[in-house]
Amino acid sequence: MKKVMIVCDKAKQREYESILKMLAEIFQEKGFQVKTIIFGEAGKPDHVYFAEMQEYDGDYICSLDMAGFQMNTLLECTGYNLLYGKQMHIVIDEQCFVKHAEGKFAISLYFFLPGSIGKWQKRYPHIPNIVSYEKMDPKAVDREVLKNMADYLIDESEKKWEDEK
């Protein structure tokens, strides 16, 4: 059974509650085992979350609004670069992305950003995989939009895994 880890910050958990629930349901319907990690819960330090993420070792990772991007390696790269899973980072609040966008990102990260793809690629040409979507209201999310994001990630990842064989 494939595994997916969904990551969100405690500060956004209530606002994104319906998104978290929909994503979990979408992946479960596809036969995935789902684990949700909420950063900032119970005052745990970041390295504890990172260890938990490494231990889970899922096939896929899905973060909301760059949750967990505060974790860096000794070489100042995002900690996500060290995780095995193919990754989808859904950005709802653009300011969350801008805060971390100058980082160094592995090819296994896909960023789903609201608005024009050209705007993002022009501003951040060093980011390998940017996918755009129409901006959504976190309180009125279209399940189909989230499903399409998950399908895109899975399809792209499966193609790359096949190419590597």
mmCIF file of the C-alpha atoms, coordinates in Angstrom:
data_MODEL
# 
_entry.id   MODEL 
# 
loop_
_atom_site.group_PDB 
_atom_site.id 
_atom_site.type_symbol 
_atom_site.label_atom_id 
_atom_site.label_alt_id 
_atom_site.label_comp_id 
_atom_site.label_asym_id 
_atom_site.label_entity_id 
_atom_site.label_seq_id 
_atom_site.pdbx_PDB_ins_code 
_atom_site.Cartn_x 
_atom_site.Cartn_y 
_atom_site.Cartn_z 
_atom_site.occupancy 
_atom_site.B_iso_or_equiv 
_atom_site.pdbx_formal_charge 
_atom_site.auth_seq_id 
_atom_site.auth_comp_id 
_atom_site.auth_asym_id 
_atom_site.auth_atom_id 
_atom_site.pdbx_PDB_model_num 
ATOM 1   C CA . MET A 1 1   ? 0.000   0.000  0.000   1.00 0.00 ? 1   MET A CA 1 
ATOM 2   C CA . LYS A 1 2   ? 1.353   3.403  -0.950  1.00 0.00 ? 2   LYS A CA 1 
ATOM 3   C CA . LYS A 1 3   ? 1.597   6.086  1.708   1.00 0.00 ? 3   LYS A CA 1 
ATOM 4   C CA . VAL A 1 4   ? 1.066   9.833  1.701   1.00 0.00 ? 4   VAL A CA 1 
ATOM 5   C CA . MET A 1 5   ? 1.865   12.350 4.404   1.00 0.00 ? 5   MET A CA 1 
ATOM 6   C CA . ILE A 1 6   ? -0.199  15.564 4.558   1.00 0.00 ? 6   ILE A CA 1 
ATOM 7   C CA . VAL A 1 7   ? 1.514   18.451 6.350   1.00 0.00 ? 7   VAL A CA 1 
ATOM 8   C CA . CYS A 1 8   ? -0.032  21.654 7.707   1.00 0.00 ? 8   CYS A CA 1 
ATOM 9   C CA . ASP A 1 9   ? 0.896   24.311 10.262  1.00 0.00 ? 9   ASP A CA 1 
ATOM 10  C CA . LYS A 1 10  ? -1.097  24.481 13.488  1.00 0.00 ? 10  LYS A CA 1 
ATOM 11  C CA . ALA A 1 11  ? -1.831  28.162 12.790  1.00 0.00 ? 11  ALA A CA 1 
ATOM 12  C CA . LYS A 1 12  ? -3.651  27.202 9.553   1.00 0.00 ? 12  LYS A CA 1 
ATOM 13  C CA . GLN A 1 13  ? -5.219  23.923 10.706  1.00 0.00 ? 13  GLN A CA 1 
ATOM 14  C CA . ARG A 1 14  ? -8.658  25.325 11.514  1.00 0.00 ? 14  ARG A CA 1 
ATOM 15  C CA . GLU A 1 15  ? -8.815  27.472 8.371   1.00 0.00 ? 15  GLU A CA 1 
ATOM 16  C CA . TYR A 1 16  ? -7.747  24.556 6.153   1.00 0.00 ? 16  TYR A CA 1 
ATOM 17  C CA . GLU A 1 17  ? -9.701  21.859 7.966   1.00 0.00 ? 17  GLU A CA 1 
ATOM 18  C CA . SER A 1 18  ? -11.923 21.085 4.967   1.00 0.00 ? 18  SER A CA 1 
ATOM 19  C CA . ILE A 1 19  ? -8.895  20.935 2.633   1.00 0.00 ? 19  ILE A CA 1 
ATOM 20  C CA . LEU A 1 20  ? -7.092  18.531 4.963   1.00 0.00 ? 20  LEU A CA 1 
ATOM 21  C CA . LYS A 1 21  ? -10.161 16.323 5.144   1.00 0.00 ? 21  LYS A CA 1 
ATOM 22  C CA . MET A 1 22  ? -10.711 16.352 1.367   1.00 0.00 ? 22  MET A CA 1 
ATOM 23  C CA . LEU A 1 23  ? -7.073  15.559 0.609   1.00 0.00 ? 23  LEU A CA 1 
ATOM 24  C CA . ALA A 1 24  ? -7.115  12.647 3.051   1.00 0.00 ? 24  ALA A CA 1 
ATOM 25  C CA . GLU A 1 25  ? -10.316 11.306 1.471   1.00 0.00 ? 25  GLU A CA 1 
ATOM 26  C CA . ILE A 1 26  ? -8.958  11.711 -2.077  1.00 0.00 ? 26  ILE A CA 1 
ATOM 27  C CA . PHE A 1 27  ? -5.791  9.776  -1.294  1.00 0.00 ? 27  PHE A CA 1 
ATOM 28  C CA . GLN A 1 28  ? -7.677  7.111  0.694   1.00 0.00 ? 28  GLN A CA 1 
ATOM 29  C CA . GLU A 1 29  ? -10.017 6.591  -2.275  1.00 0.00 ? 29  GLU A CA 1 
ATOM 30  C CA . LYS A 1 30  ? -6.904  5.948  -4.367  1.00 0.00 ? 30  LYS A CA 1 
ATOM 31  C CA . GLY A 1 31  ? -5.829  3.271  -1.886  1.00 0.00 ? 31  GLY A CA 1 
ATOM 32  C CA . PHE A 1 32  ? -3.236  5.260  0.039   1.00 0.00 ? 32  PHE A CA 1 
ATOM 33  C CA . GLN A 1 33  ? -2.469  5.051  3.721   1.00 0.00 ? 33  GLN A CA 1 
ATOM 34  C CA . VAL A 1 34  ? -2.682  8.672  4.955   1.00 0.00 ? 34  VAL A CA 1 
ATOM 35  C CA . LYS A 1 35  ? -0.841  10.334 7.813   1.00 0.00 ? 35  LYS A CA 1 
ATOM 36  C CA . THR A 1 36  ? -1.406  13.984 8.758   1.00 0.00 ? 36  THR A CA 1 
ATOM 37  C CA . ILE A 1 37  ? 1.291   15.962 10.531  1.00 0.00 ? 37  ILE A CA 1 
ATOM 38  C CA . ILE A 1 38  ? 0.460   19.313 12.111  1.00 0.00 ? 38  ILE A CA 1 
ATOM 39  C CA . PHE A 1 39  ? 3.541   21.476 12.720  1.00 0.00 ? 39  PHE A CA 1 
ATOM 40  C CA . GLY A 1 40  ? 3.410   23.422 15.960  1.00 0.00 ? 40  GLY A CA 1 
ATOM 41  C CA . GLU A 1 41  ? 1.240   20.896 17.764  1.00 0.00 ? 41  GLU A CA 1 
ATOM 42  C CA . ALA A 1 42  ? 2.065   20.381 21.436  1.00 0.00 ? 42  ALA A CA 1 
ATOM 43  C CA . GLY A 1 43  ? 5.098   22.661 21.205  1.00 0.00 ? 43  GLY A CA 1 
ATOM 44  C CA . LYS A 1 44  ? 7.347   20.019 19.609  1.00 0.00 ? 44  LYS A CA 1 
ATOM 45  C CA . PRO A 1 45  ? 10.564  21.375 18.057  1.00 0.00 ? 45  PRO A CA 1 
ATOM 46  C CA . ASP A 1 46  ? 10.953  21.152 14.258  1.00 0.00 ? 46  ASP A CA 1 
ATOM 47  C CA . HIS A 1 47  ? 13.561  18.381 14.363  1.00 0.00 ? 47  HIS A CA 1 
ATOM 48  C CA . VAL A 1 48  ? 11.020  16.088 16.066  1.00 0.00 ? 48  VAL A CA 1 
ATOM 49  C CA . TYR A 1 49  ? 8.602   16.603 13.175  1.00 0.00 ? 49  TYR A CA 1 
ATOM 50  C CA . PHE A 1 50  ? 11.364  16.038 10.657  1.00 0.00 ? 50  PHE A CA 1 
ATOM 51  C CA . ALA A 1 51  ? 12.330  12.771 12.350  1.00 0.00 ? 51  ALA A CA 1 
ATOM 52  C CA . GLU A 1 52  ? 8.669   11.725 12.288  1.00 0.00 ? 52  GLU A CA 1 
ATOM 53  C CA . MET A 1 53  ? 8.482   12.565 8.582   1.00 0.00 ? 53  MET A CA 1 
ATOM 54  C CA . GLN A 1 54  ? 11.630  10.575 7.819   1.00 0.00 ? 54  GLN A CA 1 
ATOM 55  C CA . GLU A 1 55  ? 10.374  7.637  9.848   1.00 0.00 ? 55  GLU A CA 1 
ATOM 56  C CA . TYR A 1 56  ? 7.065   7.557  7.980   1.00 0.00 ? 56  TYR A CA 1 
ATOM 57  C CA . ASP A 1 57  ? 8.970   7.389  4.695   1.00 0.00 ? 57  ASP A CA 1 
ATOM 58  C CA . GLY A 1 58  ? 5.883   7.756  2.504   1.00 0.00 ? 58  GLY A CA 1 
ATOM 59  C CA . ASP A 1 59  ? 5.691   7.625  -1.263  1.00 0.00 ? 59  ASP A CA 1 
ATOM 60  C CA . TYR A 1 60  ? 4.145   11.089 -1.423  1.00 0.00 ? 60  TYR A CA 1 
ATOM 61  C CA . ILE A 1 61  ? 4.110   14.249 0.664   1.00 0.00 ? 61  ILE A CA 1 
ATOM 62  C CA . CYS A 1 62  ? 1.531   17.012 0.417   1.00 0.00 ? 62  CYS A CA 1 
ATOM 63  C CA . SER A 1 63  ? 1.998   20.296 2.296   1.00 0.00 ? 63  SER A CA 1 
ATOM 64  C CA . LEU A 1 64  ? -0.298  23.275 2.609   1.00 0.00 ? 64  LEU A CA 1 
ATOM 65  C CA . ASP A 1 65  ? 1.176   26.777 2.511   1.00 0.00 ? 65  ASP A CA 1 
ATOM 66  C CA . MET A 1 66  ? 4.779   25.635 2.800   1.00 0.00 ? 66  MET A CA 1 
ATOM 67  C CA . ALA A 1 67  ? 4.295   23.915 6.165   1.00 0.00 ? 67  ALA A CA 1 
ATOM 68  C CA . GLY A 1 68  ? 7.626   22.503 7.263   1.00 0.00 ? 68  GLY A CA 1 
ATOM 69  C CA . PHE A 1 69  ? 9.748   24.654 4.983   1.00 0.00 ? 69  PHE A CA 1 
ATOM 70  C CA . GLN A 1 70  ? 11.307  26.250 8.045   1.00 0.00 ? 70  GLN A CA 1 
ATOM 71  C CA . MET A 1 71  ? 13.307  23.000 8.431   1.00 0.00 ? 71  MET A CA 1 
ATOM 72  C CA . ASN A 1 72  ? 16.707  23.399 6.779   1.00 0.00 ? 72  ASN A CA 1 
ATOM 73  C CA . THR A 1 73  ? 19.722  21.163 6.341   1.00 0.00 ? 73  THR A CA 1 
ATOM 74  C CA . LEU A 1 74  ? 23.200  22.127 7.478   1.00 0.00 ? 74  LEU A CA 1 
ATOM 75  C CA . LEU A 1 75  ? 23.826  23.400 3.943   1.00 0.00 ? 75  LEU A CA 1 
ATOM 76  C CA . GLU A 1 76  ? 20.748  25.655 4.169   1.00 0.00 ? 76  GLU A CA 1 
ATOM 77  C CA . CYS A 1 77  ? 18.630  23.596 1.774   1.00 0.00 ? 77  CYS A CA 1 
ATOM 78  C CA . THR A 1 78  ? 15.065  22.769 2.645   1.00 0.00 ? 78  THR A CA 1 
ATOM 79  C CA . GLY A 1 79  ? 14.732  19.587 4.708   1.00 0.00 ? 79  GLY A CA 1 
ATOM 80  C CA . TYR A 1 80  ? 12.137  18.360 2.224   1.00 0.00 ? 80  TYR A CA 1 
ATOM 81  C CA . ASN A 1 81  ? 14.975  17.752 -0.249  1.00 0.00 ? 81  ASN A CA 1 
ATOM 82  C CA . LEU A 1 82  ? 16.166  14.911 1.993   1.00 0.00 ? 82  LEU A CA 1 
ATOM 83  C CA . LEU A 1 83  ? 12.835  13.088 2.101   1.00 0.00 ? 83  LEU A CA 1 
ATOM 84  C CA . TYR A 1 84  ? 12.140  10.170 -0.213  1.00 0.00 ? 84  TYR A CA 1 
ATOM 85  C CA . GLY A 1 85  ? 8.571   10.939 -1.292  1.00 0.00 ? 85  GLY A CA 1 
ATOM 86  C CA . LYS A 1 86  ? 7.500   12.837 -4.367  1.00 0.00 ? 86  LYS A CA 1 
ATOM 87  C CA . GLN A 1 87  ? 6.027   16.076 -3.135  1.00 0.00 ? 87  GLN A CA 1 
ATOM 88  C CA . MET A 1 88  ? 3.167   18.429 -3.831  1.00 0.00 ? 88  MET A CA 1 
ATOM 89  C CA . HIS A 1 89  ? 3.171   21.759 -2.055  1.00 0.00 ? 89  HIS A CA 1 
ATOM 90  C CA . ILE A 1 90  ? -0.156  23.529 -2.393  1.00 0.00 ? 90  ILE A CA 1 
ATOM 91  C CA . VAL A 1 91  ? 0.157   27.265 -1.885  1.00 0.00 ? 91  VAL A CA 1 
ATOM 92  C CA . ILE A 1 92  ? -3.043  29.058 -0.982  1.00 0.00 ? 92  ILE A CA 1 
ATOM 93  C CA . ASP A 1 93  ? -1.550  32.143 0.686   1.00 0.00 ? 93  ASP A CA 1 
ATOM 94  C CA . GLU A 1 94  ? 1.044   33.480 -1.766  1.00 0.00 ? 94  GLU A CA 1 
ATOM 95  C CA . GLN A 1 95  ? 2.986   35.240 1.016   1.00 0.00 ? 95  GLN A CA 1 
ATOM 96  C CA . CYS A 1 96  ? 3.886   31.821 2.457   1.00 0.00 ? 96  CYS A CA 1 
ATOM 97  C CA . PHE A 1 97  ? 5.533   30.898 -0.827  1.00 0.00 ? 97  PHE A CA 1 
ATOM 98  C CA . VAL A 1 98  ? 7.408   34.171 -1.281  1.00 0.00 ? 98  VAL A CA 1 
ATOM 99  C CA . LYS A 1 99  ? 8.936   33.715 2.179   1.00 0.00 ? 99  LYS A CA 1 
ATOM 100 C CA . HIS A 1 100 ? 10.626  30.446 1.111   1.00 0.00 ? 100 HIS A CA 1 
ATOM 101 C CA . ALA A 1 101 ? 10.862  30.765 -2.692  1.00 0.00 ? 101 ALA A CA 1 
ATOM 102 C CA . GLU A 1 102 ? 14.545  31.638 -2.862  1.00 0.00 ? 102 GLU A CA 1 
ATOM 103 C CA . GLY A 1 103 ? 15.496  28.232 -1.451  1.00 0.00 ? 103 GLY A CA 1 
ATOM 104 C CA . LYS A 1 104 ? 17.144  25.376 -3.294  1.00 0.00 ? 104 LYS A CA 1 
ATOM 105 C CA . PHE A 1 105 ? 14.592  22.766 -4.321  1.00 0.00 ? 105 PHE A CA 1 
ATOM 106 C CA . ALA A 1 106 ? 14.945  19.177 -5.478  1.00 0.00 ? 106 ALA A CA 1 
ATOM 107 C CA . ILE A 1 107 ? 13.361  18.005 -8.711  1.00 0.00 ? 107 ILE A CA 1 
ATOM 108 C CA . SER A 1 108 ? 10.879  15.868 -6.738  1.00 0.00 ? 108 SER A CA 1 
ATOM 109 C CA . LEU A 1 109 ? 8.982   18.933 -5.469  1.00 0.00 ? 109 LEU A CA 1 
ATOM 110 C CA . TYR A 1 110 ? 5.907   20.209 -7.315  1.00 0.00 ? 110 TYR A CA 1 
ATOM 111 C CA . PHE A 1 111 ? 4.541   23.611 -6.353  1.00 0.00 ? 111 PHE A CA 1 
ATOM 112 C CA . PHE A 1 112 ? 0.876   24.315 -7.033  1.00 0.00 ? 112 PHE A CA 1 
ATOM 113 C CA . LEU A 1 113 ? 0.533   28.101 -7.119  1.00 0.00 ? 113 LEU A CA 1 
ATOM 114 C CA . PRO A 1 114 ? -2.506  30.303 -7.667  1.00 0.00 ? 114 PRO A CA 1 
ATOM 115 C CA . GLY A 1 115 ? -2.624  32.453 -10.772 1.00 0.00 ? 115 GLY A CA 1 
ATOM 116 C CA . SER A 1 116 ? -0.502  32.625 -13.903 1.00 0.00 ? 116 SER A CA 1 
ATOM 117 C CA . ILE A 1 117 ? 2.283   30.070 -14.285 1.00 0.00 ? 117 ILE A CA 1 
ATOM 118 C CA . GLY A 1 118 ? 4.274   32.590 -16.337 1.00 0.00 ? 118 GLY A CA 1 
ATOM 119 C CA . LYS A 1 119 ? 4.315   35.058 -13.453 1.00 0.00 ? 119 LYS A CA 1 
ATOM 120 C CA . TRP A 1 120 ? 5.790   32.466 -11.106 1.00 0.00 ? 120 TRP A CA 1 
ATOM 121 C CA . GLN A 1 121 ? 8.311   31.026 -13.576 1.00 0.00 ? 121 GLN A CA 1 
ATOM 122 C CA . LYS A 1 122 ? 9.555   34.487 -14.494 1.00 0.00 ? 122 LYS A CA 1 
ATOM 123 C CA . ARG A 1 123 ? 9.965   35.498 -10.856 1.00 0.00 ? 123 ARG A CA 1 
ATOM 124 C CA . TYR A 1 124 ? 11.481  32.153 -9.716  1.00 0.00 ? 124 TYR A CA 1 
ATOM 125 C CA . PRO A 1 125 ? 13.188  30.464 -12.700 1.00 0.00 ? 125 PRO A CA 1 
ATOM 126 C CA . HIS A 1 126 ? 15.234  28.205 -10.401 1.00 0.00 ? 126 HIS A CA 1 
ATOM 127 C CA . ILE A 1 127 ? 12.146  26.302 -9.220  1.00 0.00 ? 127 ILE A CA 1 
ATOM 128 C CA . PRO A 1 128 ? 11.818  23.136 -11.315 1.00 0.00 ? 128 PRO A CA 1 
ATOM 129 C CA . ASN A 1 129 ? 8.128   22.205 -11.165 1.00 0.00 ? 129 ASN A CA 1 
ATOM 130 C CA . ILE A 1 130 ? 5.485   24.912 -10.966 1.00 0.00 ? 130 ILE A CA 1 
ATOM 131 C CA . VAL A 1 131 ? 1.868   24.103 -11.725 1.00 0.00 ? 131 VAL A CA 1 
ATOM 132 C CA . SER A 1 132 ? -0.743  26.845 -11.639 1.00 0.00 ? 132 SER A CA 1 
ATOM 133 C CA . TYR A 1 133 ? -4.352  26.684 -10.559 1.00 0.00 ? 133 TYR A CA 1 
ATOM 134 C CA . GLU A 1 134 ? -7.145  29.188 -10.166 1.00 0.00 ? 134 GLU A CA 1 
ATOM 135 C CA . LYS A 1 135 ? -6.972  30.841 -6.743  1.00 0.00 ? 135 LYS A CA 1 
ATOM 136 C CA . MET A 1 136 ? -9.332  29.207 -4.254  1.00 0.00 ? 136 MET A CA 1 
ATOM 137 C CA . ASP A 1 137 ? -11.079 30.320 -1.112  1.00 0.00 ? 137 ASP A CA 1 
ATOM 138 C CA . PRO A 1 138 ? -10.039 27.943 1.708   1.00 0.00 ? 138 PRO A CA 1 
ATOM 139 C CA . LYS A 1 139 ? -13.613 27.958 2.988   1.00 0.00 ? 139 LYS A CA 1 
ATOM 140 C CA . ALA A 1 140 ? -15.106 26.973 -0.374  1.00 0.00 ? 140 ALA A CA 1 
ATOM 141 C CA . VAL A 1 141 ? -12.615 24.585 -1.955  1.00 0.00 ? 141 VAL A CA 1 
ATOM 142 C CA . ASP A 1 142 ? -13.601 22.637 -5.032  1.00 0.00 ? 142 ASP A CA 1 
ATOM 143 C CA . ARG A 1 143 ? -12.827 18.970 -4.326  1.00 0.00 ? 143 ARG A CA 1 
ATOM 144 C CA . GLU A 1 144 ? -12.223 18.397 -8.030  1.00 0.00 ? 144 GLU A CA 1 
ATOM 145 C CA . VAL A 1 145 ? -9.365  20.944 -8.014  1.00 0.00 ? 145 VAL A CA 1 
ATOM 146 C CA . LEU A 1 146 ? -7.644  19.041 -5.178  1.00 0.00 ? 146 LEU A CA 1 
ATOM 147 C CA . LYS A 1 147 ? -8.271  15.717 -6.910  1.00 0.00 ? 147 LYS A CA 1 
ATOM 148 C CA . ASN A 1 148 ? -6.716  17.071 -10.121 1.00 0.00 ? 148 ASN A CA 1 
ATOM 149 C CA . MET A 1 149 ? -3.643  18.184 -8.167  1.00 0.00 ? 149 MET A CA 1 
ATOM 150 C CA . ALA A 1 150 ? -3.270  14.733 -6.600  1.00 0.00 ? 150 ALA A CA 1 
ATOM 151 C CA . ASP A 1 151 ? -3.768  13.056 -9.991  1.00 0.00 ? 151 ASP A CA 1 
ATOM 152 C CA . TYR A 1 152 ? -1.159  15.319 -11.567 1.00 0.00 ? 152 TYR A CA 1 
ATOM 153 C CA . LEU A 1 153 ? 1.400   14.508 -8.882  1.00 0.00 ? 153 LEU A CA 1 
ATOM 154 C CA . ILE A 1 154 ? 0.758   10.776 -9.085  1.00 0.00 ? 154 ILE A CA 1 
ATOM 155 C CA . ASP A 1 155 ? 0.815   10.724 -12.899 1.00 0.00 ? 155 ASP A CA 1 
ATOM 156 C CA . GLU A 1 156 ? 4.036   12.746 -13.123 1.00 0.00 ? 156 GLU A CA 1 
ATOM 157 C CA . SER A 1 157 ? 5.703   10.685 -10.409 1.00 0.00 ? 157 SER A CA 1 
ATOM 158 C CA . GLU A 1 158 ? 4.700   7.365  -11.907 1.00 0.00 ? 158 GLU A CA 1 
ATOM 159 C CA . LYS A 1 159 ? 6.084   8.488  -15.285 1.00 0.00 ? 159 LYS A CA 1 
ATOM 160 C CA . LYS A 1 160 ? 9.400   9.480  -13.702 1.00 0.00 ? 160 LYS A CA 1 
ATOM 161 C CA . TRP A 1 161 ? 9.614   6.225  -11.753 1.00 0.00 ? 161 TRP A CA 1 
ATOM 162 C CA . GLU A 1 162 ? 8.955   4.288  -14.975 1.00 0.00 ? 162 GLU A CA 1 
ATOM 163 C CA . ASP A 1 163 ? 11.626  6.312  -16.794 1.00 0.00 ? 163 ASP A CA 1 
ATOM 164 C CA . GLU A 1 164 ? 14.135  5.484  -14.063 1.00 0.00 ? 164 GLU A CA 1 
ATOM 165 C CA . LYS A 1 165 ? 13.662  1.727  -14.565 1.00 0.00 ? 165 LYS A CA 1 
# 
